[in-house]
mmCIF file of C-alpha atoms in Angstrom:
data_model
loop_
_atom_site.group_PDB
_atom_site.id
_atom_site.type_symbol
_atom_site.label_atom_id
_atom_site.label_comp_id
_atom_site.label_asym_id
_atom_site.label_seq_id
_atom_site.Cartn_x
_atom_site.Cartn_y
_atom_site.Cartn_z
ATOM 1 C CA UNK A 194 0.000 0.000 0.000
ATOM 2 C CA UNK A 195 1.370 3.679 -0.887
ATOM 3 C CA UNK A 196 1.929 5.737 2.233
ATOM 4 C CA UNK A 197 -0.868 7.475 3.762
ATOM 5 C CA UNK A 198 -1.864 11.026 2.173
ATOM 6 C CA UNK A 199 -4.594 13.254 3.854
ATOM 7 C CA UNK A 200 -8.086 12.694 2.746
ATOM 8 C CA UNK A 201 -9.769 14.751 0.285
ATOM 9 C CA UNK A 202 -11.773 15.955 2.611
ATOM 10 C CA UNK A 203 -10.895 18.672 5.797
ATOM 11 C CA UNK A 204 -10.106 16.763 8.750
ATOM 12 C CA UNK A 205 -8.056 15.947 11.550
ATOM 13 C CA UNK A 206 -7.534 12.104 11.422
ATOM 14 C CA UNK A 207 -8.331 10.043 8.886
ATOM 15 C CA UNK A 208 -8.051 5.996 7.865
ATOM 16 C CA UNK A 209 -7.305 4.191 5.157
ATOM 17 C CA UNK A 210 -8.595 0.262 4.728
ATOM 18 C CA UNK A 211 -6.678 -1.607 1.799
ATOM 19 C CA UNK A 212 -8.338 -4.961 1.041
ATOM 20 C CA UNK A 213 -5.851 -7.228 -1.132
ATOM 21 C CA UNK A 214 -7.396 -8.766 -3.415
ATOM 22 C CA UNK A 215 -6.615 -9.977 -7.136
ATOM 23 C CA UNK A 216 -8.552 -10.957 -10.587
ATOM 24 C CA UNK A 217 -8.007 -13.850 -12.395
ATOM 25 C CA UNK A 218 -10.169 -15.150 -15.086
ATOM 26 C CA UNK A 219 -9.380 -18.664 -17.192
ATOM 27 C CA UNK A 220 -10.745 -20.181 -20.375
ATOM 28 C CA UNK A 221 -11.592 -24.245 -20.300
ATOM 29 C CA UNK A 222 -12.368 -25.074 -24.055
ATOM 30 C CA UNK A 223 -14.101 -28.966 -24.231
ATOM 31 C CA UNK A 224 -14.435 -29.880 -27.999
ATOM 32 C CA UNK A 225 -16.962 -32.855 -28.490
ATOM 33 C CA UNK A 226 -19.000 -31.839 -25.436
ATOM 34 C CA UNK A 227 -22.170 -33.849 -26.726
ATOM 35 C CA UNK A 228 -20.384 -36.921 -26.919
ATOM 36 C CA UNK A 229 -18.768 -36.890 -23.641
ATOM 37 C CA UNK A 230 -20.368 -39.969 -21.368
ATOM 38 C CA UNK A 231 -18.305 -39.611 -18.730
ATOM 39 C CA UNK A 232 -19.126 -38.660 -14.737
ATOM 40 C CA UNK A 233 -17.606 -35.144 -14.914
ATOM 41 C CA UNK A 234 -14.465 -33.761 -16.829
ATOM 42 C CA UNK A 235 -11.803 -31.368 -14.561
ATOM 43 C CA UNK A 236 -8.796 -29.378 -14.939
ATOM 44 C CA UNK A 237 -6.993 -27.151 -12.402
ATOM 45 C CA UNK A 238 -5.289 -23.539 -12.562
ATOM 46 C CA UNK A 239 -2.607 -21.841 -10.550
ATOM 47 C CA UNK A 240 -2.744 -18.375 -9.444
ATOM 48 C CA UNK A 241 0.670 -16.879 -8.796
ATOM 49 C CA UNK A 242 -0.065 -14.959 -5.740
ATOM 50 C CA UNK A 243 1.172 -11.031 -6.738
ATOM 51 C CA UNK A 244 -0.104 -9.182 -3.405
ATOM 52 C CA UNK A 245 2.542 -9.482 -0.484
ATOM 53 C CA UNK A 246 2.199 -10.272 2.002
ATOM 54 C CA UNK A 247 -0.500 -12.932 1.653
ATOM 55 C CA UNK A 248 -1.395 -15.444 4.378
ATOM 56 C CA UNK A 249 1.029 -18.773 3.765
ATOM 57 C CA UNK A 250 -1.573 -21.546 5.272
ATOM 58 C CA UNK A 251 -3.460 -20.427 1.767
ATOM 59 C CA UNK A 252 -0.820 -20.940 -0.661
ATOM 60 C CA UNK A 253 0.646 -24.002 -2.071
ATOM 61 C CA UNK A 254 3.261 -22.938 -1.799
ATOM 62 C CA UNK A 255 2.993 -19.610 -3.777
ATOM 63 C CA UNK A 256 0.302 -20.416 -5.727
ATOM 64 C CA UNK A 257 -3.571 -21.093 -5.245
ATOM 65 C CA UNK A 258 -5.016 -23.993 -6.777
ATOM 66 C CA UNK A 259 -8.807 -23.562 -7.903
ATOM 67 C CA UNK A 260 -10.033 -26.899 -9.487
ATOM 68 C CA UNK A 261 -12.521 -26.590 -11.850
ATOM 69 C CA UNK A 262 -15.004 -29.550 -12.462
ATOM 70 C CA UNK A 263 -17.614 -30.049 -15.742
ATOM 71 C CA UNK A 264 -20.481 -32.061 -14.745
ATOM 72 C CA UNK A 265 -22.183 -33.063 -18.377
ATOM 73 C CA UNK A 266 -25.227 -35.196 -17.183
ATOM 74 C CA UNK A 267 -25.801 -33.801 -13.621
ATOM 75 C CA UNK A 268 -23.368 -35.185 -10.487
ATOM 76 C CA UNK A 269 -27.057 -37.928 -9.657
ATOM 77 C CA UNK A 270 -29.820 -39.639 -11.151
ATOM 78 C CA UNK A 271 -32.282 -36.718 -10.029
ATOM 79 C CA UNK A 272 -30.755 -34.254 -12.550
ATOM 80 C CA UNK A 273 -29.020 -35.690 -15.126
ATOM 81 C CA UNK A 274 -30.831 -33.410 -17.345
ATOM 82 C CA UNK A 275 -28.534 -30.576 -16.263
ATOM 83 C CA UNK A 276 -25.066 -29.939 -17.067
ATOM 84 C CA UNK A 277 -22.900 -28.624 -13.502
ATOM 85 C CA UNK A 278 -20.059 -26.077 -13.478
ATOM 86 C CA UNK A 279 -17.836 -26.691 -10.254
ATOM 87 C CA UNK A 280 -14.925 -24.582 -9.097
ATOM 88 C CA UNK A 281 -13.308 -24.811 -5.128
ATOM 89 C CA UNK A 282 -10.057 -24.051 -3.506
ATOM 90 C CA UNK A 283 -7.553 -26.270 -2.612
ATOM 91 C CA UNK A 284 -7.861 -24.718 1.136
ATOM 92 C CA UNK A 285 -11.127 -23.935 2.562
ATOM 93 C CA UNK A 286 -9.998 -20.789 4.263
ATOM 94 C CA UNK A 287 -9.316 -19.071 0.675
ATOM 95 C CA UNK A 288 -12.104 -16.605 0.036
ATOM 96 C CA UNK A 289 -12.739 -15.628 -3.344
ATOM 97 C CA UNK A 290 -16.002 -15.314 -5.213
ATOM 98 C CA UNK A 291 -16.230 -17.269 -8.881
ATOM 99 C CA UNK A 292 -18.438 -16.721 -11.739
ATOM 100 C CA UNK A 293 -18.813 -19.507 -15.105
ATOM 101 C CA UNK A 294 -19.752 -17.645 -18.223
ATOM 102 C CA UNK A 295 -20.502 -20.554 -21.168
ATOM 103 C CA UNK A 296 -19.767 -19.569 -25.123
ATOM 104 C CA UNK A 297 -20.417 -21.341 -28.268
ATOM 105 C CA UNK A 298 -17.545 -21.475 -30.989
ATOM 106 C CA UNK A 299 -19.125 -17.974 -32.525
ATOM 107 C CA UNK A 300 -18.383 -16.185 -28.764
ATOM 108 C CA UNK A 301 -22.507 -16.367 -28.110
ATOM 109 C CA UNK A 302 -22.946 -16.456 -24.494
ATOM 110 C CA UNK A 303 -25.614 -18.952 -22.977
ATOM 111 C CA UNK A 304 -27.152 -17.586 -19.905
ATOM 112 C CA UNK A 305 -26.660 -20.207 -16.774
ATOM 113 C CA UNK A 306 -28.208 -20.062 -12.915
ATOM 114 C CA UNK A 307 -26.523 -19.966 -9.975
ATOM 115 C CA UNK A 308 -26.988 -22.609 -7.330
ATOM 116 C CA UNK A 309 -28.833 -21.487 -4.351
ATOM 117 C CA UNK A 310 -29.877 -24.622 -3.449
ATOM 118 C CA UNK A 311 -30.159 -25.792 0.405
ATOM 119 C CA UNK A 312 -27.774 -28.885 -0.343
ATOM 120 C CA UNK A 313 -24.361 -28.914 0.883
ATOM 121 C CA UNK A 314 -22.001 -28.819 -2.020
ATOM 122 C CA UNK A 315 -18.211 -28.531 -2.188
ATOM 123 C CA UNK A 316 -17.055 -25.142 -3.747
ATOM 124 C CA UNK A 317 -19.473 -22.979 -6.075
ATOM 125 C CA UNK A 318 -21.672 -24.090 -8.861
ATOM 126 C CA UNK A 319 -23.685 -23.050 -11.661
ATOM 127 C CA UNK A 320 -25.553 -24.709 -14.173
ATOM 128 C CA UNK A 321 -27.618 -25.373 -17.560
ATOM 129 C CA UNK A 322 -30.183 -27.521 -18.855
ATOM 130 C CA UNK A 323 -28.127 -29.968 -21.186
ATOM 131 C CA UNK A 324 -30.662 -29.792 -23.893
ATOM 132 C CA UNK A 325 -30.306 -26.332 -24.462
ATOM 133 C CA UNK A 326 -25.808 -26.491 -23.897
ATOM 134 C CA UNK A 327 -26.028 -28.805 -26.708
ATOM 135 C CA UNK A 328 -28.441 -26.922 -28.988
ATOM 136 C CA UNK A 329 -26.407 -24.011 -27.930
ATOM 137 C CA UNK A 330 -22.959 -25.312 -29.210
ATOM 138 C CA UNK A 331 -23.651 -26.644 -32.384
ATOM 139 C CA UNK A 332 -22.505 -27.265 -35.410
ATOM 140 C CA UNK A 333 -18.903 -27.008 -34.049
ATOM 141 C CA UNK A 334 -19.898 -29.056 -30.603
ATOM 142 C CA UNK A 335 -17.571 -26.732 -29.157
ATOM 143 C CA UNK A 336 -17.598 -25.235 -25.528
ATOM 144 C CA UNK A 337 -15.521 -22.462 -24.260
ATOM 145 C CA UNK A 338 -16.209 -22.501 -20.311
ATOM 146 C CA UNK A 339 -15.249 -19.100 -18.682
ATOM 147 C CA UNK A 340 -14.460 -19.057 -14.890
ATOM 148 C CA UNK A 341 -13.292 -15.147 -13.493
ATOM 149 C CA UNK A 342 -12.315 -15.312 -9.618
ATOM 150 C CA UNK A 343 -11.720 -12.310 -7.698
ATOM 151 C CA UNK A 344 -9.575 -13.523 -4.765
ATOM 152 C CA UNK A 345 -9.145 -11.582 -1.418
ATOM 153 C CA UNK A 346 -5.871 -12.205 0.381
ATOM 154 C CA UNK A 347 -6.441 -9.543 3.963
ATOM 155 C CA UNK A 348 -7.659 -6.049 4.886
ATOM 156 C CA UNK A 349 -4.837 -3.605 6.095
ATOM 157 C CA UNK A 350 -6.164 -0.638 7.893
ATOM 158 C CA UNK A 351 -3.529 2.506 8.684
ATOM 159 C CA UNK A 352 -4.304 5.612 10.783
ATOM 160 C CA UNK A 353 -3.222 9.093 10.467
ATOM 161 C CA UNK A 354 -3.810 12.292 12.306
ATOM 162 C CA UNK A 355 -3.043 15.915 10.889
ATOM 163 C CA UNK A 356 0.453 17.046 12.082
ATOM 164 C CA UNK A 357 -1.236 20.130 13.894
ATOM 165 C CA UNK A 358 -3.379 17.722 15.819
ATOM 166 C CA UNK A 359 -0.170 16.083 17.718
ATOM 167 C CA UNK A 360 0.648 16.874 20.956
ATOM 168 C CA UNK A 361 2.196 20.286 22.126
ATOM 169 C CA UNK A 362 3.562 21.223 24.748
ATOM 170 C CA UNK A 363 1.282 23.389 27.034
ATOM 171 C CA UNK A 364 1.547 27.265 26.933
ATOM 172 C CA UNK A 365 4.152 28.649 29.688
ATOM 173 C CA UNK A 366 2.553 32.334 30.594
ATOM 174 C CA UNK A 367 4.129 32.045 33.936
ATOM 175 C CA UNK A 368 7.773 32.383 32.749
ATOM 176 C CA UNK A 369 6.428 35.265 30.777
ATOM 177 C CA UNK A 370 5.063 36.965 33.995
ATOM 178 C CA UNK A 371 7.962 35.852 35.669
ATOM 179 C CA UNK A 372 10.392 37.864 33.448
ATOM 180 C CA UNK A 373 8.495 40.653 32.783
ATOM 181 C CA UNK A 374 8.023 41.468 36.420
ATOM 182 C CA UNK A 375 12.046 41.120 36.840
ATOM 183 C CA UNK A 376 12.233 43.714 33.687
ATOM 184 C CA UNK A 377 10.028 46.081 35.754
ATOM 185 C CA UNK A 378 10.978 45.762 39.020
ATOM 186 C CA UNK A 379 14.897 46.369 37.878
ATOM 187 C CA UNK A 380 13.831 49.255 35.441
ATOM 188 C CA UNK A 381 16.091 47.673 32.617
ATOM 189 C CA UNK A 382 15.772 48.999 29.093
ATOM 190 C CA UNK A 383 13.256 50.983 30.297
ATOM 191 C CA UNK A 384 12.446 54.483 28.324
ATOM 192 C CA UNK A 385 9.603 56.042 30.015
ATOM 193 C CA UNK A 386 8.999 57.426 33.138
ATOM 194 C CA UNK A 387 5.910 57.779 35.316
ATOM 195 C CA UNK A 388 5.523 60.295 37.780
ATOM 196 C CA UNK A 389 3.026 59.337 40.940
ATOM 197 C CA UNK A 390 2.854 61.578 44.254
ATOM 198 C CA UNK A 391 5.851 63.087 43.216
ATOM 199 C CA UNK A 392 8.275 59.610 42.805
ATOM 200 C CA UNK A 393 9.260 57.989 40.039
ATOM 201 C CA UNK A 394 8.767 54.842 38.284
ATOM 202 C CA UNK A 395 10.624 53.287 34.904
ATOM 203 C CA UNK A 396 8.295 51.769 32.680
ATOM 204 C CA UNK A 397 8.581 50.795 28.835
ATOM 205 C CA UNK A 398 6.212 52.075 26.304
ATOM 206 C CA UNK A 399 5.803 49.268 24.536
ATOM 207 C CA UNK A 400 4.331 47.483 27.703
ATOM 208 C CA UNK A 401 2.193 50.482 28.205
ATOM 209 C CA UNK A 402 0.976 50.655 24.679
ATOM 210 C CA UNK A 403 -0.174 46.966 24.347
ATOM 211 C CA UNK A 404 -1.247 46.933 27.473
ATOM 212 C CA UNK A 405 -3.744 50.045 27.874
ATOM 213 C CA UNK A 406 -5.039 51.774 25.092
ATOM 214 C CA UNK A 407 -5.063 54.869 27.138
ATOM 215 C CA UNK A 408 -1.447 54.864 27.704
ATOM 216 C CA UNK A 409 -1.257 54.099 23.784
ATOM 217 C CA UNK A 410 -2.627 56.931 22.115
ATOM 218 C CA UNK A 411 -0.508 58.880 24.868
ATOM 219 C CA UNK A 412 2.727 57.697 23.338
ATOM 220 C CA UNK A 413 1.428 58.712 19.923
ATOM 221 C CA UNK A 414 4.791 60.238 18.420
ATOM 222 C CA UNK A 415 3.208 64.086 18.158
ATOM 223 C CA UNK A 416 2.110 64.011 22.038
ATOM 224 C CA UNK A 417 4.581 65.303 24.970
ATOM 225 C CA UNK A 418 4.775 62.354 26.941
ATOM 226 C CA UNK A 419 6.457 60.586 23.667
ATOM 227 C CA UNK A 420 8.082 63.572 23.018
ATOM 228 C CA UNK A 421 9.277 63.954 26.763
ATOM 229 C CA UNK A 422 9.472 60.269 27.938
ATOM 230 C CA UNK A 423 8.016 61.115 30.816
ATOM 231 C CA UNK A 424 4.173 61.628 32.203
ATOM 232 C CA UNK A 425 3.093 63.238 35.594
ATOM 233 C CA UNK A 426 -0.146 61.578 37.395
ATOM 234 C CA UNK A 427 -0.607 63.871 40.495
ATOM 235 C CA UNK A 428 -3.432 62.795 42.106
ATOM 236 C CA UNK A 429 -2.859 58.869 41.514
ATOM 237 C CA UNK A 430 -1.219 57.534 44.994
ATOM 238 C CA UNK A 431 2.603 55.901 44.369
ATOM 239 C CA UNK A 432 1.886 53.051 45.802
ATOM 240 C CA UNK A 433 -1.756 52.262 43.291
ATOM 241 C CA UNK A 434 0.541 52.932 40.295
ATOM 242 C CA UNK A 435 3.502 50.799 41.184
ATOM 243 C CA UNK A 436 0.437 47.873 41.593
ATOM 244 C CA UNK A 437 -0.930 49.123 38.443
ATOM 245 C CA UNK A 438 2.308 49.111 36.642
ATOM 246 C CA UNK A 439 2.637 45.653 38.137
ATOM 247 C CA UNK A 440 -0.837 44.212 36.795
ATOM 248 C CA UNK A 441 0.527 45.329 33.138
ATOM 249 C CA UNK A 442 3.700 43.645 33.687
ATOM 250 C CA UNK A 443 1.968 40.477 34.940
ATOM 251 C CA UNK A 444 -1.262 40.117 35.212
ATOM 252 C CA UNK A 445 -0.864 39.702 39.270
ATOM 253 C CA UNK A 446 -1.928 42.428 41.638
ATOM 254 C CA UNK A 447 -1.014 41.038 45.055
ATOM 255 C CA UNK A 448 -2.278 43.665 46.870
ATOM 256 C CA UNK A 449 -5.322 44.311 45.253
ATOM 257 C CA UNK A 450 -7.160 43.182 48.609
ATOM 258 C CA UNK A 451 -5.766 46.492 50.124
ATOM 259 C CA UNK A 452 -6.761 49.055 47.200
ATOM 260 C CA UNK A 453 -9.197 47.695 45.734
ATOM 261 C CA UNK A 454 -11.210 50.764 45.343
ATOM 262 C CA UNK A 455 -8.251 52.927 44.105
ATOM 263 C CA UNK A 456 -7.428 50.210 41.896
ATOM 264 C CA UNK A 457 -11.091 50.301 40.584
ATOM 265 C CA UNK A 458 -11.059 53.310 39.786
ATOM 266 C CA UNK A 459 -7.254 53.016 37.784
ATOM 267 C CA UNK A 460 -8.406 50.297 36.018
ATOM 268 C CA UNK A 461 -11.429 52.417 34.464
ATOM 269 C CA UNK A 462 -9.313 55.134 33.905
ATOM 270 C CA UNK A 463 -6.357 53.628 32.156
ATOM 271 C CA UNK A 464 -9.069 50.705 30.343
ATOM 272 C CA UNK A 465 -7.492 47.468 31.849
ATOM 273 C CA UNK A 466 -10.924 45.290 32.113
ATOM 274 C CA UNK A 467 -9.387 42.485 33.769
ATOM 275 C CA UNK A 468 -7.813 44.368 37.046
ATOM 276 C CA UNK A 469 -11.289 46.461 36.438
ATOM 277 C CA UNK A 470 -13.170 42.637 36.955
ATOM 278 C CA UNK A 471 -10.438 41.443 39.416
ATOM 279 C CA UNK A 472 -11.025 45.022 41.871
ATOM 280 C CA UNK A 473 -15.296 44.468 41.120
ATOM 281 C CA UNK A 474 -14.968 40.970 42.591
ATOM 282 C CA UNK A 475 -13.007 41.772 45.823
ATOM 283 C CA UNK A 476 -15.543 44.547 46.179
ATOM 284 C CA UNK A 477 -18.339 42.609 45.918
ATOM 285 C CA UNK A 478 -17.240 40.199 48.376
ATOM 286 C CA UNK A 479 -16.637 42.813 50.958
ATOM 287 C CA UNK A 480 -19.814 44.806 51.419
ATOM 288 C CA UNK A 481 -20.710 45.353 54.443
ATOM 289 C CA UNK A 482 -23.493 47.640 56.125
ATOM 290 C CA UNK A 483 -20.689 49.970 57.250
ATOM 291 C CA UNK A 484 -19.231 50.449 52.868
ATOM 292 C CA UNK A 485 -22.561 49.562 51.379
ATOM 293 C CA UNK A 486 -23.500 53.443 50.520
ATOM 294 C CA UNK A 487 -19.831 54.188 49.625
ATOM 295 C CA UNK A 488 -19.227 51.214 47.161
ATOM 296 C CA UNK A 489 -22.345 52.153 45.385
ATOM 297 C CA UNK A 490 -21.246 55.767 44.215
ATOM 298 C CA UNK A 491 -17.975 54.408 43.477
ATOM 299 C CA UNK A 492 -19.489 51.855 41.184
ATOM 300 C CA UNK A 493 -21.717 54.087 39.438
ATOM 301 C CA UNK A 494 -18.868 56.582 39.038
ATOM 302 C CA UNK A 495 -17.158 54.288 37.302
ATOM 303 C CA UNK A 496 -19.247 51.764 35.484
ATOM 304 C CA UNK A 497 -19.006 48.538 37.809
ATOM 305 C CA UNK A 498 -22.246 47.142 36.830
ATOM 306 C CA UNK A 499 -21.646 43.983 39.010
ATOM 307 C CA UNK A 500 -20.484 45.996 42.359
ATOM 308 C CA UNK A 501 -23.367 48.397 41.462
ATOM 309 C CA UNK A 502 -26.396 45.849 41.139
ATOM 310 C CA UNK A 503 -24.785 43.880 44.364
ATOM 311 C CA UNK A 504 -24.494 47.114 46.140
ATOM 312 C CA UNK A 505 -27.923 47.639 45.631
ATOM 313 C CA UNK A 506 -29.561 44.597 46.692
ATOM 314 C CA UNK A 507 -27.411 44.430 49.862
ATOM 315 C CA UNK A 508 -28.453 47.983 50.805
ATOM 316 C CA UNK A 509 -32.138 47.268 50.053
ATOM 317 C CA UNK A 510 -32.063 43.870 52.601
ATOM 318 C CA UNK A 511 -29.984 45.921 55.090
ATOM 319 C CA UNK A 512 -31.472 48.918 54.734
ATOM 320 C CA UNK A 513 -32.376 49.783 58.795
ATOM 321 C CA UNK A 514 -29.164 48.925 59.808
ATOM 322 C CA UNK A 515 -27.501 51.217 57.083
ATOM 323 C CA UNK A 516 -29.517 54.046 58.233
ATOM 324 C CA UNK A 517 -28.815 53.531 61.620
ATOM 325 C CA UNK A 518 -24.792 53.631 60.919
ATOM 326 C CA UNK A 519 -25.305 56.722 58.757
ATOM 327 C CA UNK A 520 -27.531 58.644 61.208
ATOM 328 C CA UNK A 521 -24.624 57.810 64.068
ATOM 329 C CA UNK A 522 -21.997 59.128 61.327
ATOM 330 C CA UNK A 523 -23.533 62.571 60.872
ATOM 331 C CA UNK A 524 -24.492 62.693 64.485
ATOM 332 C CA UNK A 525 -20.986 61.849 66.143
#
């Protein structure tokens, strides 16, 4: 079998079943066939085996035998007015299927019936009233007896899969993270600088700009900060910038627990939706009678549908106590 190519169709594994198998067809000619008195005629023919490998236990040695057996006057009393056409192996574990095609001298085919009979008989047979063989034949009393065989040796079945379907080794963001943060926290290579609370911290614009889309139509080539290298942010704290800067580098924010409402509010301002999601859900998690009132203007102020709609429903099923605390707030 050639090698396994893809199939014609799109896929991503595919199979491919061979079955061996060859054709073989021979000619018996029997000249005085209306004269012959005898119990049945036979010859035999070899087929060279061409399809490797085939299974030995078939082959003698490497060749099939098929005999082929003429039965003029019927193989019993009951039908001697039939003429028999009998072909079997000389192992019964070939398989093969046969077919007898019967010609006059002028190549005029007779038309002959299969045997479907429920008797047990050795091999495969057809066969022909003699009366009309006979007719069929003449003048010449010749018969040219045609048997084709198709012959099937095994089935070999191979598997493929498309190359881009084999296993790959999983994604590794971590190292990513890992030396990004390294990058940031040592200021290498870094050539921008951002001013929070009055301290400074190195960045890289090309972190900024694929991280934020604020930060990247700042570093648009006509603008100052490109120009200057340098931004000033005075009323974002140091210490929410450096986590800031830290989320870009990494995707971490370790203490996001601590700020998460100045982060919040970062996130929305610089358009980083994942610390935006990552702030929302600490919020969320942390109302409490005393921050109810406070969390909800901070999430309307800055689009935190989640916080909002939470913020909401835990005011509305705490809404004494929150009173309560507020009255005591203006009061003290």
């Amino acid at each position: 079998m050639a090698d396994i190519v893809g199939p014609l169709r799109p896929s991503d594994s595919w199979s491919t079943t061979e079955v061996r198998s060859l054709q073989h067809s021979h000619v018996w000619t029997i000249r005085g066939f209306s004269q012959c008195e005898c119990r049945y005629l036979e010859t035999s023919v070899k087929i060279k085996e061409t399809v490797s490998p085939v299974p030995t236990n078939t082959l003698d040695g490497n060749h099939l035998t098929f005999r082929i057996r003429l039965h003029p006057q019927g193989n019993k009393e009951s039908n001697k007015d039939f003429s028999f056409f009998q072909v079997f192996c000389n192992t019964n574990s070939a398989k093969y299927r046969a077919k007898f095609s019967v010609y006059n001298a002028k190549n005029e085919e007779a038309p002959t019936t299969v045997y479907t009979g429920t008797q047990q008989l050795h091999g495969y047979f057809e066969y022909i009233r003699r009366d009309v063989l006979v007719s069929h034949i003449q003048p010449q009393d010749e018969l040219q007896l045609v048997l084709s065989l198709t012959i099937t040796f095994d089935t070999v079945t191979k598997s493929s899969q498309n190359p881009r379907q084999c296993s790959v080794p999983d994604a590794r963001p971590a190292e990513i993270a890992r030396d990004l943060e390294a990058i940031y926290k040592e200021g290498r290579l870094a050539d921008f600088t951002i001013v929070a609370s009055g301290r400074e911290l190195p960045a890289h614009q090309i972190i900024l700009s694929a991280r934020s889309p604020v930060f990247a139509a700042m570093l648009e080539p006509h603008t100052e900060e490109a120009k200057n290298s340098r931004v000033v942010f005075p009323d974002i704290d140091f210490e929410v910038m450096q986590e800031l800067l830290l989320y870009m580098y990494t995707g971490r924010s370790p203490n996001l627990s601590n700020m998460a409402l100045d982060l919040l509010a970062a996130a929305d301002r610089f358009q980083l939706p994942g610390l935006k999601e990552m702030a929302d859900q600490v919020l969320r998690t942390g109302l409490i009678v005393e921050s109810a009132c406070r969390y909800l203007v901070f999430a309307d102020m800055h689009n935190a549908r989640e916080l909002k709609s939470d913020a909401i429903k835990f005011i509305a099923q705490n809404s004494s106590s929150i009173i309560t605390v507020t009255f005591y707030f203006y009061m003290s």
